[in-house]
PDB file of C-alpha atoms in Angstrom:
ATOM      1  CA  MET A 125       5.611  -6.894   7.781  1.00 71.00           C
ATOM      2  CA  CYS A 126       4.220  -3.945   5.809  1.00 93.00           C
ATOM      3  CA  THR A 127       5.525  -1.263   3.634  1.00 97.00           C
ATOM      4  CA  SER A 128       3.971   2.306   3.391  1.00 98.00           C
ATOM      5  CA  ILE A 129       4.703   4.799   0.476  1.00 98.00           C
ATOM      6  CA  TYR A 130       3.238   8.481   0.083  1.00 98.00           C
ATOM      7  CA  GLN A 131       3.534  10.478  -3.026  1.00 98.00           C
ATOM      8  CA  VAL A 132       2.109  13.784  -4.118  1.00 98.00           C
ATOM      9  CA  THR A 133       1.684  14.451  -7.682  1.00 98.00           C
ATOM     10  CA  ASP A 134       2.298  17.708  -9.923  1.00 97.00           C
ATOM     11  CA  ASP A 135      -1.387  18.551  -9.569  1.00 97.00           C
ATOM     12  CA  ARG A 136      -1.465  18.318  -5.679  1.00 97.00           C
ATOM     13  CA  THR A 137      -3.147  14.785  -5.679  1.00 98.00           C
ATOM     14  CA  HIS A 138      -2.186  12.790  -2.761  1.00 98.00           C
ATOM     15  CA  LEU A 139      -1.933   9.263  -2.439  1.00 98.00           C
ATOM     16  CA  LEU A 140      -0.966   6.694   0.306  1.00 98.00           C
ATOM     17  CA  ALA A 141      -0.085   3.035  -0.745  1.00 98.00           C
ATOM     18  CA  ARG A 142       0.827   0.069   1.151  1.00 98.00           C
ATOM     19  CA  THR A 143       1.678  -3.581   1.080  1.00 98.00           C
ATOM     20  CA  MET A 144      -0.105  -6.003   3.871  1.00 96.00           C
ATOM     21  CA  ASP A 145       2.194  -8.622   4.706  1.00 95.00           C
ATOM     22  CA  TRP A 146       0.536 -11.440   6.636  1.00 93.00           C
ATOM     23  CA  PRO A 147      -0.076 -15.345   6.728  1.00 94.00           C
ATOM     24  CA  VAL A 148      -3.555 -15.144   5.381  1.00 94.00           C
ATOM     25  CA  LEU A 149      -5.733 -12.754   3.196  1.00 95.00           C
ATOM     26  CA  ALA A 150      -8.429 -11.475   5.797  1.00 93.00           C
ATOM     27  CA  VAL A 151      -9.354  -8.147   4.101  1.00 95.00           C
ATOM     28  CA  SER A 152     -11.749  -7.002   1.588  1.00 97.00           C
ATOM     29  CA  PRO A 153     -12.903  -3.907   0.183  1.00 98.00           C
ATOM     30  CA  LEU A 154     -15.547  -2.144   2.584  1.00 98.00           C
ATOM     31  CA  PHE A 155     -17.780   1.002   3.213  1.00 98.00           C
ATOM     32  CA  VAL A 156     -18.580   1.993   6.841  1.00 97.00           C
ATOM     33  CA  PRO A 157     -21.369   4.753   6.893  1.00 97.00           C
ATOM     34  CA  ARG A 158     -21.531   8.018   9.047  1.00 98.00           C
ATOM     35  CA  ASN A 159     -22.688   7.560  12.839  1.00 97.00           C
ATOM     36  CA  PHE A 160     -21.643   3.912  12.795  1.00 95.00           C
ATOM     37  CA  ARG A 161     -21.763   2.117  16.350  1.00 94.00           C
ATOM     38  CA  TRP A 162     -19.434  -0.543  17.280  1.00 94.00           C
ATOM     39  CA  GLN A 163     -17.744  -2.103  20.353  1.00 92.00           C
ATOM     40  CA  SER A 164     -14.107  -2.093  21.372  1.00 92.00           C
ATOM     41  CA  VAL A 165     -12.740  -5.619  21.887  1.00 89.00           C
ATOM     42  CA  TYR A 166     -10.359  -3.966  25.085  1.00 89.00           C
ATOM     43  CA  ASN A 167     -13.698  -3.347  27.249  1.00 89.00           C
ATOM     44  CA  GLN A 168     -16.963  -3.567  24.861  1.00 89.00           C
ATOM     45  CA  ARG A 169     -17.376   0.008  25.251  1.00 92.00           C
ATOM     46  CA  VAL A 170     -19.524   1.546  22.416  1.00 93.00           C
ATOM     47  CA  TYR A 171     -18.422   4.199  20.179  1.00 95.00           C
ATOM     48  CA  GLN A 172     -20.313   6.200  17.516  1.00 96.00           C
ATOM     49  CA  ASN A 173     -18.186   7.288  14.373  1.00 97.00           C
ATOM     50  CA  LYS A 174     -18.823  10.671  12.987  1.00 98.00           C
ATOM     51  CA  TYR A 175     -17.448  10.101   9.322  1.00 98.00           C
ATOM     52  CA  ALA A 176     -18.107   7.705   6.635  1.00 98.00           C
ATOM     53  CA  LEU A 177     -15.060   5.740   4.902  1.00 98.00           C
ATOM     54  CA  VAL A 178     -14.141   3.298   2.717  1.00 98.00           C
ATOM     55  CA  GLY A 179     -10.889   1.162   2.849  1.00 98.00           C
ATOM     56  CA  GLY A 180     -10.037  -2.343   3.585  1.00 98.00           C
ATOM     57  CA  GLY A 181     -11.097  -4.561   6.403  1.00 97.00           C
ATOM     58  CA  SER A 182     -13.512  -7.155   7.739  1.00 95.00           C
ATOM     59  CA  LEU A 183     -16.968  -6.769   9.377  1.00 89.00           C
ATOM     60  CA  SER A 184     -18.472  -8.591  12.427  1.00 83.00           C
ATOM     61  CA  ALA A 185     -21.803  -8.124  14.429  1.00 73.00           C
ATOM     62  CA  HIS A 186     -20.238  -5.545  16.711  1.00 70.00           C
ATOM     63  CA  HIS A 187     -16.996  -4.793  15.413  1.00 75.00           C
ATOM     64  CA  VAL A 188     -14.867  -3.521  12.203  1.00 84.00           C
ATOM     65  CA  ASP A 189     -11.724  -4.055  11.881  1.00 93.00           C
ATOM     66  CA  VAL A 190     -10.063  -1.609   9.146  1.00 97.00           C
ATOM     67  CA  SER A 191      -6.427  -1.671   7.864  1.00 97.00           C
ATOM     68  CA  ASP A 192      -6.187   0.971   5.725  1.00 98.00           C
ATOM     69  CA  GLY A 193      -8.807   3.671   3.991  1.00 98.00           C
ATOM     70  CA  VAL A 194      -9.758   6.978   3.367  1.00 98.00           C
ATOM     71  CA  ASN A 195     -12.569   9.118   4.893  1.00 98.00           C
ATOM     72  CA  GLU A 196     -15.076  11.555   3.729  1.00 98.00           C
ATOM     73  CA  TYR A 197     -12.764  14.366   4.209  1.00 98.00           C
ATOM     74  CA  GLY A 198     -10.002  12.860   2.488  1.00 98.00           C
ATOM     75  CA  LEU A 199      -7.995  11.931   5.625  1.00 98.00           C
ATOM     76  CA  MET A 200      -6.117   8.795   4.849  1.00 98.00           C
ATOM     77  CA  ALA A 201      -4.894   5.981   7.396  1.00 98.00           C
ATOM     78  CA  GLN A 202      -2.847   2.695   7.638  1.00 98.00           C
ATOM     79  CA  LYS A 203      -1.889   0.557  10.500  1.00 96.00           C
ATOM     80  CA  LEU A 204       1.412  -1.281  10.259  1.00 95.00           C
ATOM     81  CA  THR A 205       3.087  -3.618  12.583  1.00 92.00           C
ATOM     82  CA  PHE A 206       5.810  -2.194  14.783  1.00 90.00           C
ATOM     83  CA  ASP A 207       8.528  -4.719  15.926  1.00 82.00           C
ATOM     84  CA  ASN A 208       9.101  -4.466  19.441  1.00 79.00           C
ATOM     85  CA  GLY A 209       8.420  -0.609  19.562  1.00 81.00           C
ATOM     86  CA  ALA A 210       5.319  -0.261  21.198  1.00 85.00           C
ATOM     87  CA  THR A 211       4.416   1.054  24.714  1.00 86.00           C
ATOM     88  CA  LEU A 212       0.903   0.173  25.761  1.00 90.00           C
ATOM     89  CA  VAL A 213      -1.253   1.348  28.629  1.00 89.00           C
ATOM     90  CA  ASP A 214      -2.128  -1.310  30.985  1.00 89.00           C
ATOM     91  CA  GLN A 215      -4.474   0.665  33.589  1.00 91.00           C
ATOM     92  CA  PRO A 216      -8.176   1.018  32.672  1.00 92.00           C
ATOM     93  CA  ASP A 217      -9.438   4.877  32.726  1.00 92.00           C
ATOM     94  CA  ASP A 218     -13.224   5.479  31.913  1.00 91.00           C
ATOM     95  CA  SER A 219     -12.255   9.022  30.999  1.00 94.00           C
ATOM     96  CA  ARG A 220     -10.424   8.405  28.167  1.00 96.00           C
ATOM     97  CA  VAL A 221     -10.551   6.698  24.654  1.00 96.00           C
ATOM     98  CA  GLN A 222      -8.963   3.131  25.254  1.00 95.00           C
ATOM     99  CA  LEU A 223      -8.489   1.029  22.555  1.00 94.00           C
ATOM    100  CA  ALA A 224      -6.873  -2.277  21.363  1.00 92.00           C
ATOM    101  CA  ALA A 225      -4.018  -0.986  19.081  1.00 92.00           C
ATOM    102  CA  TYR A 226      -5.357  -2.764  16.189  1.00 93.00           C
ATOM    103  CA  GLU A 227      -8.656  -0.671  16.333  1.00 95.00           C
ATOM    104  CA  PHE A 228      -6.723   2.782  15.838  1.00 96.00           C
ATOM    105  CA  ALA A 229      -6.667   3.089  12.277  1.00 97.00           C
ATOM    106  CA  PHE A 230     -10.532   2.651  12.280  1.00 98.00           C
ATOM    107  CA  TYR A 231     -11.040   5.577  15.199  1.00 98.00           C
ATOM    108  CA  ILE A 232      -8.715   7.720  13.017  1.00 98.00           C
ATOM    109  CA  LEU A 233     -10.840   7.435   9.803  1.00 98.00           C
ATOM    110  CA  GLY A 234     -14.072   7.464  11.840  1.00 98.00           C
ATOM    111  CA  ASN A 235     -13.470  10.746  13.951  1.00 98.00           C
ATOM    112  CA  PHE A 236     -11.181  13.006  12.552  1.00 98.00           C
ATOM    113  CA  LYS A 237     -11.138  15.340   9.496  1.00 98.00           C
ATOM    114  CA  SER A 238      -7.278  16.117   9.072  1.00 98.00           C
ATOM    115  CA  VAL A 239      -3.659  15.152  10.937  1.00 98.00           C
ATOM    116  CA  ALA A 240      -4.244  18.480  12.671  1.00 98.00           C
ATOM    117  CA  ASP A 241      -7.635  17.229  14.132  1.00 98.00           C
ATOM    118  CA  LEU A 242      -5.857  14.142  15.095  1.00 98.00           C
ATOM    119  CA  ALA A 243      -2.852  15.859  16.737  1.00 97.00           C
ATOM    120  CA  ASP A 244      -5.175  18.055  18.623  1.00 97.00           C
ATOM    121  CA  HIS A 245      -6.917  14.882  20.283  1.00 97.00           C
ATOM    122  CA  ILE A 246      -4.225  12.459  20.039  1.00 97.00           C
ATOM    123  CA  GLY A 247      -3.636  13.198  24.142  1.00 95.00           C
ATOM    124  CA  GLU A 248      -7.187  11.667  24.764  1.00 96.00           C
ATOM    125  CA  ILE A 249      -6.360   8.190  23.452  1.00 97.00           C
ATOM    126  CA  ASP A 250      -4.546   5.115  24.780  1.00 95.00           C
ATOM    127  CA  LEU A 251      -3.621   2.082  23.093  1.00 94.00           C
ATOM    128  CA  MET A 252      -4.126  -0.854  25.843  1.00 91.00           C
ATOM    129  CA  SER A 253      -2.411  -4.012  26.843  1.00 88.00           C
ATOM    130  CA  ASP A 254      -4.797  -7.059  27.626  1.00 84.00           C
ATOM    131  CA  VAL A 255      -3.593  -6.905  31.149  1.00 84.00           C
ATOM    132  CA  HIS A 256      -6.844  -6.014  32.763  1.00 80.00           C
ATOM    133  CA  ASN A 257      -9.622  -7.075  30.310  1.00 78.00           C
ATOM    134  CA  ASP A 258     -11.632 -10.371  29.635  1.00 70.00           C
ATOM    135  CA  ILE A 259     -10.750 -10.557  26.018  1.00 74.00           C
ATOM    136  CA  LYS A 260      -6.954 -11.464  25.585  1.00 73.00           C
ATOM    137  CA  PHE A 261      -6.000 -10.133  22.274  1.00 73.00           C
ATOM    138  CA  GLY A 262      -2.251 -10.143  22.874  1.00 69.00           C
ATOM    139  CA  LYS A 263       0.257  -7.514  22.716  1.00 71.00           C
ATOM    140  CA  SER A 264      -0.855  -6.023  19.385  1.00 79.00           C
ATOM    141  CA  GLU A 265       2.127  -3.531  18.345  1.00 87.00           C
ATOM    142  CA  MET A 266       1.299  -1.048  15.509  1.00 92.00           C
ATOM    143  CA  HIS A 267       2.005   2.122  14.254  1.00 93.00           C
ATOM    144  CA  PHE A 268       0.444   4.302  11.935  1.00 96.00           C
ATOM    145  CA  ALA A 269       0.570   6.242   8.520  1.00 97.00           C
ATOM    146  CA  VAL A 270      -1.684   9.217   8.529  1.00 98.00           C
ATOM    147  CA  ALA A 271      -1.994  11.890   5.655  1.00 98.00           C
ATOM    148  CA  ASP A 272      -4.601  14.328   4.268  1.00 98.00           C
ATOM    149  CA  ARG A 273      -5.235  16.951   1.605  1.00 97.00           C
ATOM    150  CA  THR A 274      -3.021  19.541   2.824  1.00 98.00           C
ATOM    151  CA  GLY A 275       0.092  17.410   2.082  1.00 97.00           C
ATOM    152  CA  ARG A 276       0.857  16.392   5.541  1.00 98.00           C
ATOM    153  CA  ILE A 277       2.091  13.208   6.317  1.00 98.00           C
ATOM    154  CA  VAL A 278       3.110  11.633   9.509  1.00 97.00           C
ATOM    155  CA  VAL A 279       3.829   8.495  11.735  1.00 96.00           C
ATOM    156  CA  VAL A 280       1.893   8.121  14.817  1.00 96.00           C
ATOM    157  CA  GLU A 281       3.827   6.225  17.248  1.00 93.00           C
ATOM    158  CA  PRO A 282       2.831   4.588  20.576  1.00 93.00           C
ATOM    159  CA  THR A 283       6.291   4.952  22.365  1.00 90.00           C
ATOM    160  CA  SER A 284       5.196   7.569  24.832  1.00 88.00           C
ATOM    161  CA  GLN A 285       2.062   9.101  26.472  1.00 86.00           C
ATOM    162  CA  PRO A 286       0.681  10.861  24.616  1.00 91.00           C
ATOM    163  CA  MET A 287       1.574   9.029  21.441  1.00 94.00           C
ATOM    164  CA  ARG A 288       4.311  10.494  19.393  1.00 93.00           C
ATOM    165  CA  ILE A 289       3.633  12.294  15.943  1.00 96.00           C
ATOM    166  CA  ILE A 290       6.556  12.439  13.636  1.00 94.00           C
ATOM    167  CA  GLU A 291       6.357  14.712  10.568  1.00 96.00           C
ATOM    168  CA  ASN A 292       7.251  12.236   7.548  1.00 96.00           C
ATOM    169  CA  PRO A 293       8.011  14.124   4.392  1.00 97.00           C
ATOM    170  CA  LEU A 294       9.886  11.433   3.222  1.00 97.00           C
ATOM    171  CA  GLY A 295       6.699   9.356   2.992  1.00 97.00           C
ATOM    172  CA  VAL A 296       7.845   5.831   3.827  1.00 97.00           C
ATOM    173  CA  VAL A 297       7.306   3.943   6.532  1.00 95.00           C
ATOM    174  CA  THR A 298       7.929   0.164   7.293  1.00 95.00           C
ATOM    175  CA  ASN A 299       8.125  -1.925  10.650  1.00 91.00           C
ATOM    176  CA  SER A 300      11.015  -0.935  12.723  1.00 84.00           C
ATOM    177  CA  PRO A 301      10.717   0.718  15.769  1.00 78.00           C
ATOM    178  CA  ASP A 302      13.733   3.550  15.291  1.00 80.00           C
ATOM    179  CA  TYR A 303      12.513   5.882  12.674  1.00 83.00           C
ATOM    180  CA  ASP A 304      15.665   8.197  13.408  1.00 84.00           C
ATOM    181  CA  ARG A 305      17.902   5.199  12.753  1.00 85.00           C
ATOM    182  CA  GLN A 306      16.005   4.356   9.450  1.00 87.00           C
ATOM    183  CA  LEU A 307      16.709   7.900   8.234  1.00 89.00           C
ATOM    184  CA  LYS A 308      20.376   7.760   9.421  1.00 89.00           C
ATOM    185  CA  GLN A 309      20.807   4.724   7.257  1.00 91.00           C
ATOM    186  CA  MET A 310      19.534   6.297   4.191  1.00 93.00           C
ATOM    187  CA  GLU A 311      22.393   8.653   4.416  1.00 92.00           C
ATOM    188  CA  LYS A 312      24.509   5.924   2.809  1.00 93.00           C
ATOM    189  CA  TYR A 313      22.353   5.828  -0.445  1.00 95.00           C
ATOM    190  CA  VAL A 314      21.020   9.542  -0.968  1.00 95.00           C
ATOM    191  CA  ASP A 315      21.815  13.164   0.152  1.00 94.00           C
ATOM    192  CA  PHE A 316      18.986  14.890   2.085  1.00 96.00           C
ATOM    193  CA  THR A 317      18.103  18.354   1.224  1.00 96.00           C
ATOM    194  CA  PRO A 318      19.087  21.090   3.677  1.00 96.00           C
ATOM    195  CA  ALA A 319      15.689  21.984   3.992  1.00 97.00           C
ATOM    196  CA  PHE A 320      15.052  18.195   5.312  1.00 95.00           C
ATOM    197  CA  GLN A 321      17.976  18.081   7.435  1.00 94.00           C
ATOM    198  CA  ALA A 322      16.704  21.306   9.185  1.00 95.00           C
ATOM    199  CA  GLY A 323      13.140  19.731   9.531  1.00 94.00           C
ATOM    200  CA  LYS A 324      11.541  22.568   7.564  1.00 96.00           C
ATOM    201  CA  VAL A 325      10.354  20.738   4.500  1.00 97.00           C
ATOM    202  CA  PRO A 326       7.254  22.720   2.894  1.00 97.00           C
ATOM    203  CA  LEU A 327       3.983  20.804   2.711  1.00 97.00           C
ATOM    204  CA  ASN A 328       3.481  19.149  -0.703  1.00 97.00           C
ATOM    205  CA  THR A 329       7.462  18.958  -1.541  1.00 96.00           C
ATOM    206  CA  PRO A 330       7.508  15.866  -3.647  1.00 96.00           C
ATOM    207  CA  ARG A 331      11.098  15.006  -3.369  1.00 96.00           C
ATOM    208  CA  VAL A 332      13.579  15.552  -0.191  1.00 97.00           C
ATOM    209  CA  THR A 333      16.907  14.387  -1.512  1.00 96.00           C
ATOM    210  CA  THR A 334      19.042  16.168  -3.988  1.00 94.00           C
ATOM    211  CA  GLY A 335      19.281  13.396  -6.787  1.00 88.00           C
ATOM    212  CA  ARG A 336      23.168  13.302  -6.356  1.00 88.00           C
ATOM    213  CA  LEU A 337      24.296   9.663  -6.028  1.00 85.00           C
ATOM    214  CA  SER A 338      28.109   9.931  -7.106  1.00 84.00           C
ATOM    215  CA  GLY A 339      29.795   7.600  -4.273  1.00 86.00           C
ATOM    216  CA  LYS A 340      26.711   6.515  -2.806  1.00 89.00           C
ATOM    217  CA  ALA A 341      25.678   2.712  -2.147  1.00 92.00           C
ATOM    218  CA  ASN A 342      22.970   0.784  -3.851  1.00 92.00           C
ATOM    219  CA  PRO A 343      19.877  -0.303  -1.887  1.00 93.00           C
ATOM    220  CA  PRO A 344      19.759  -3.920  -0.441  1.00 92.00           C
ATOM    221  CA  GLY A 345      17.368  -6.588  -2.208  1.00 91.00           C
ATOM    222  CA  TYR A 346      16.262  -8.419   0.794  1.00 90.00           C
ATOM    223  CA  TYR A 347      13.077  -7.969   2.724  1.00 92.00           C
ATOM    224  CA  SER A 348      13.952  -6.947   6.555  1.00 92.00           C
ATOM    225  CA  PRO A 349      12.132  -3.951   7.466  1.00 92.00           C
ATOM    226  CA  SER A 350      15.284  -1.675   7.207  1.00 93.00           C
ATOM    227  CA  ALA A 351      16.147  -3.146   3.567  1.00 95.00           C
ATOM    228  CA  ARG A 352      12.328  -2.509   2.454  1.00 96.00           C
ATOM    229  CA  PHE A 353      12.610   1.296   4.033  1.00 95.00           C
ATOM    230  CA  ILE A 354      15.849   1.873   2.268  1.00 96.00           C
ATOM    231  CA  ARG A 355      14.525   0.596  -1.047  1.00 96.00           C
ATOM    232  CA  ALA A 356      11.084   2.232  -1.124  1.00 97.00           C
ATOM    233  CA  ALA A 357      12.482   5.465  -0.064  1.00 96.00           C
ATOM    234  CA  TYR A 358      15.405   5.374  -2.443  1.00 96.00           C
ATOM    235  CA  LEU A 359      13.277   4.445  -5.377  1.00 96.00           C
ATOM    236  CA  ARG A 360      10.504   6.870  -4.567  1.00 97.00           C
ATOM    237  CA  GLU A 361      12.944   9.815  -4.625  1.00 96.00           C
ATOM    238  CA  ARG A 362      14.584   8.584  -8.242  1.00 94.00           C
ATOM    239  CA  SER A 363      11.356   7.892  -9.792  1.00 95.00           C
ATOM    240  CA  ASP A 364       9.498  10.705 -11.992  1.00 96.00           C
ATOM    241  CA  VAL A 365       7.141  12.764 -10.017  1.00 97.00           C
ATOM    242  CA  PRO A 366       3.761  11.707 -11.083  1.00 97.00           C
ATOM    243  CA  GLN A 367       1.726  14.370 -13.317  1.00 98.00           C
ATOM    244  CA  ASP A 368      -1.657  13.210 -11.978  1.00 98.00           C
ATOM    245  CA  LYS A 369      -3.967  10.941  -9.920  1.00 98.00           C
ATOM    246  CA  ALA A 370      -3.624   8.222 -12.885  1.00 98.00           C
ATOM    247  CA  SER A 371      -0.115   8.582 -13.057  1.00 98.00           C
ATOM    248  CA  GLY A 372       0.146   8.672  -9.428  1.00 98.00           C
ATOM    249  CA  ILE A 373      -1.664   5.423  -8.883  1.00 98.00           C
ATOM    250  CA  THR A 374       0.571   3.795 -11.723  1.00 98.00           C
ATOM    251  CA  SER A 375       3.608   4.887  -9.705  1.00 98.00           C
ATOM    252  CA  GLU A 376       2.599   4.124  -6.430  1.00 98.00           C
ATOM    253  CA  PHE A 377       1.756   0.315  -7.585  1.00 98.00           C
ATOM    254  CA  HIS A 378       5.421  -0.068  -9.214  1.00 98.00           C
ATOM    255  CA  LEU A 379       7.079   1.448  -6.056  1.00 98.00           C
ATOM    256  CA  LEU A 380       4.958  -1.344  -4.028  1.00 98.00           C
ATOM    257  CA  ASP A 381       6.368  -3.771  -6.543  1.00 97.00           C
ATOM    258  CA  SER A 382      10.042  -3.361  -5.244  1.00 96.00           C
ATOM    259  CA  VAL A 383       8.896  -4.217  -1.755  1.00 97.00           C
ATOM    260  CA  THR A 384       5.939  -6.829  -2.134  1.00 97.00           C
ATOM    261  CA  VAL A 385       7.035 -10.005  -0.670  1.00 95.00           C
ATOM    262  CA  PRO A 386       6.671 -13.386  -2.550  1.00 94.00           C
ATOM    263  CA  GLN A 387       4.815 -16.017  -1.015  1.00 93.00           C
ATOM    264  CA  ASN A 388       7.699 -18.788   0.330  1.00 90.00           C
ATOM    265  CA  SER A 389       5.848 -20.881   2.731  1.00 87.00           C
ATOM    266  CA  ARG A 390       9.087 -22.894   3.301  1.00 86.00           C
ATOM    267  CA  HIS A 391      10.796 -20.071   4.409  1.00 84.00           C
ATOM    268  CA  GLN A 392       8.370 -17.750   6.232  1.00 86.00           C
ATOM    269  CA  PRO A 393       4.478 -17.690   6.807  1.00 91.00           C
ATOM    270  CA  THR A 394       3.940 -14.059   5.650  1.00 93.00           C
ATOM    271  CA  TYR A 395       3.712 -12.676   1.990  1.00 95.00           C
ATOM    272  CA  SER A 396       2.058  -9.437   0.764  1.00 97.00           C
ATOM    273  CA  VAL A 397      -1.623 -10.674   0.924  1.00 97.00           C
ATOM    274  CA  TYR A 398      -2.616  -7.417  -0.703  1.00 97.00           C
ATOM    275  CA  ARG A 399      -1.372  -3.833  -1.666  1.00 98.00           C
ATOM    276  CA  SER A 400      -3.512  -0.754  -1.717  1.00 98.00           C
ATOM    277  CA  VAL A 401      -3.467   2.718  -2.887  1.00 98.00           C
ATOM    278  CA  THR A 402      -5.565   5.359  -1.233  1.00 98.00           C
ATOM    279  CA  VAL A 403      -6.519   8.788  -2.994  1.00 98.00           C
ATOM    280  CA  SER A 404      -7.508  11.544  -0.641  1.00 98.00           C
ATOM    281  CA  GLU A 405      -9.091  14.249  -3.444  1.00 98.00           C
ATOM    282  CA  GLY A 406     -11.244  11.323  -4.768  1.00 97.00           C
ATOM    283  CA  ARG A 407     -12.128   9.349  -1.500  1.00 98.00           C
ATOM    284  CA  GLU A 408     -10.675   6.381  -3.620  1.00 98.00           C
ATOM    285  CA  TYR A 409      -9.482   3.159  -2.603  1.00 98.00           C
ATOM    286  CA  TYR A 410      -7.787   0.686  -5.167  1.00 98.00           C
ATOM    287  CA  PHE A 411      -7.106  -2.892  -4.046  1.00 98.00           C
ATOM    288  CA  GLN A 412      -4.815  -5.736  -5.490  1.00 97.00           C
ATOM    289  CA  SER A 413      -4.986  -9.309  -3.709  1.00 97.00           C
ATOM    290  CA  TYR A 414      -2.035 -11.419  -3.900  1.00 97.00           C
ATOM    291  CA  HIS A 415      -3.173 -13.946  -6.482  1.00 96.00           C
ATOM    292  CA  ARG A 416      -5.893 -12.007  -8.314  1.00 94.00           C
ATOM    293  CA  GLY A 417      -3.759  -9.704 -10.363  1.00 88.00           C
ATOM    294  CA  ASP A 418      -6.089  -6.951 -11.290  1.00 94.00           C
ATOM    295  CA  THR A 419      -7.308  -4.047  -9.623  1.00 97.00           C
ATOM    296  CA  THR A 420     -10.680  -3.300  -7.755  1.00 97.00           C
ATOM    297  CA  LYS A 421     -11.557   0.531  -7.313  1.00 98.00           C
ATOM    298  CA  LEU A 422     -14.033   1.410  -4.331  1.00 98.00           C
ATOM    299  CA  GLN A 423     -15.048   5.187  -4.379  1.00 98.00           C
ATOM    300  CA  LEU A 424     -16.676   7.107  -1.449  1.00 98.00           C
ATOM    301  CA  THR A 425     -19.271   9.135  -3.480  1.00 98.00           C
ATOM    302  CA  ASP A 426     -21.437  11.911  -2.414  1.00 97.00           C
ATOM    303  CA  ASP A 427     -24.677   9.392  -2.406  1.00 97.00           C
ATOM    304  CA  MET A 428     -22.885   6.930  -0.146  1.00 98.00           C
ATOM    305  CA  LEU A 429     -22.707   9.479   2.606  1.00 97.00           C
ATOM    306  CA  GLU A 430     -26.517   8.959   3.026  1.00 96.00           C
ATOM    307  CA  TRP A 431     -26.257   5.253   3.354  1.00 98.00           C
ATOM    308  CA  SER A 432     -26.775   3.915   6.950  1.00 96.00           C
ATOM    309  CA  HIS A 433     -25.217   0.393   7.025  1.00 95.00           C
ATOM    310  CA  PRO A 434     -21.696  -1.080   6.101  1.00 96.00           C
ATOM    311  CA  LYS A 435     -21.225  -3.107   3.033  1.00 96.00           C
ATOM    312  CA  ILE A 436     -18.048  -5.315   2.329  1.00 96.00           C
ATOM    313  CA  TYR A 437     -17.059  -6.266  -1.034  1.00 97.00           C
ATOM    314  CA  HIS A 438     -15.732  -9.899  -1.266  1.00 94.00           C
ATOM    315  CA  VAL A 439     -13.273 -10.225  -4.095  1.00 94.00           C
ATOM    316  CA  PRO A 440     -12.005 -13.640  -4.958  1.00 95.00           C
ATOM    317  CA  ASP A 441      -8.334 -14.049  -4.359  1.00 96.00           C
ATOM    318  CA  ARG A 442      -7.841 -15.878  -7.399  1.00 95.00           C
ATOM    319  CA  LEU A 443      -6.253 -15.182 -10.751  1.00 94.00           C
ATOM    320  CA  ALA A 444      -8.753 -12.824 -13.059  1.00 92.00           C
ATOM    321  CA  VAL A 445      -7.459 -11.878 -16.768  1.00 90.00           C
ATOM    322  CA  ARG A 446      -9.248 -10.431 -19.900  1.00 88.00           C
ATOM    323  CA  GLU A 447      -8.883 -12.478 -22.619  1.00 91.00           C
ATOM    324  CA  VAL A 448      -9.203 -10.743 -26.136  1.00 94.00           C
ATOM    325  CA  LYS A 449      -9.668 -12.461 -29.459  1.00 90.00           C
TER     326      LYS A 449
END
């Protein structure tokens, strides 16, 4: 369970936020340099990234697992679980890029400059089952939110080959496999603009509903994928459009509050172990773990583009407060 919320501000700052709902916190802020070499868990093939990035993930000797982040060109990507929706490839093919599904967000950030760049190469990439490989990683069902500085925001779904790229000007993603059904359900709560209904929303349009709510239902308060989708989209459309980066970051975290799953071990193992906001223009990553309460910022600076080694920034997941006297 995860929720993704995209916003563009009045001054054309692009932000992509998310909750990570999981049983344990296994992610820290990290930096990965240009030309980083890593092995896919699928077939131990070695890949070499082109671009540097910052985000949230973990490091091991030969592998990096990145859940979300932003690269040196401002391309932002997130992976989210995709309940019973993925169609994974079984057959090995050395002529293609073949990855475990959970490696794809990292591959996107390391190798593409924009959504258009990714779209040009999506037909070369397979997300693999573990039928023919030695390391069994299970049926790793994922889909992906990807956005860039042009204002283009898409969902990448492995429901076909090549993978499906869905334009997403509403800017919200959860875990349900049927995105069209999610949009249909939204009609109980909002009226979409004619441009949205026609599939012709201009880039950088901050809102895609009319604002008219007469006769509409109130969004549900529970935490299923559909309920979180409705609530996040409804509140995104009803809130003020942020003026600039600072107000955008503030807005994103407040919107995430509405879909942050509280820890309740007697009911379910998963909860929102962290939330993050990425900023395309500043190449910034803002990280909040569940128990800590404050925000950690990691920015990909020009100096860091010359670094040659990855770095992880361990942030203790315990309450941090500022005391005043």
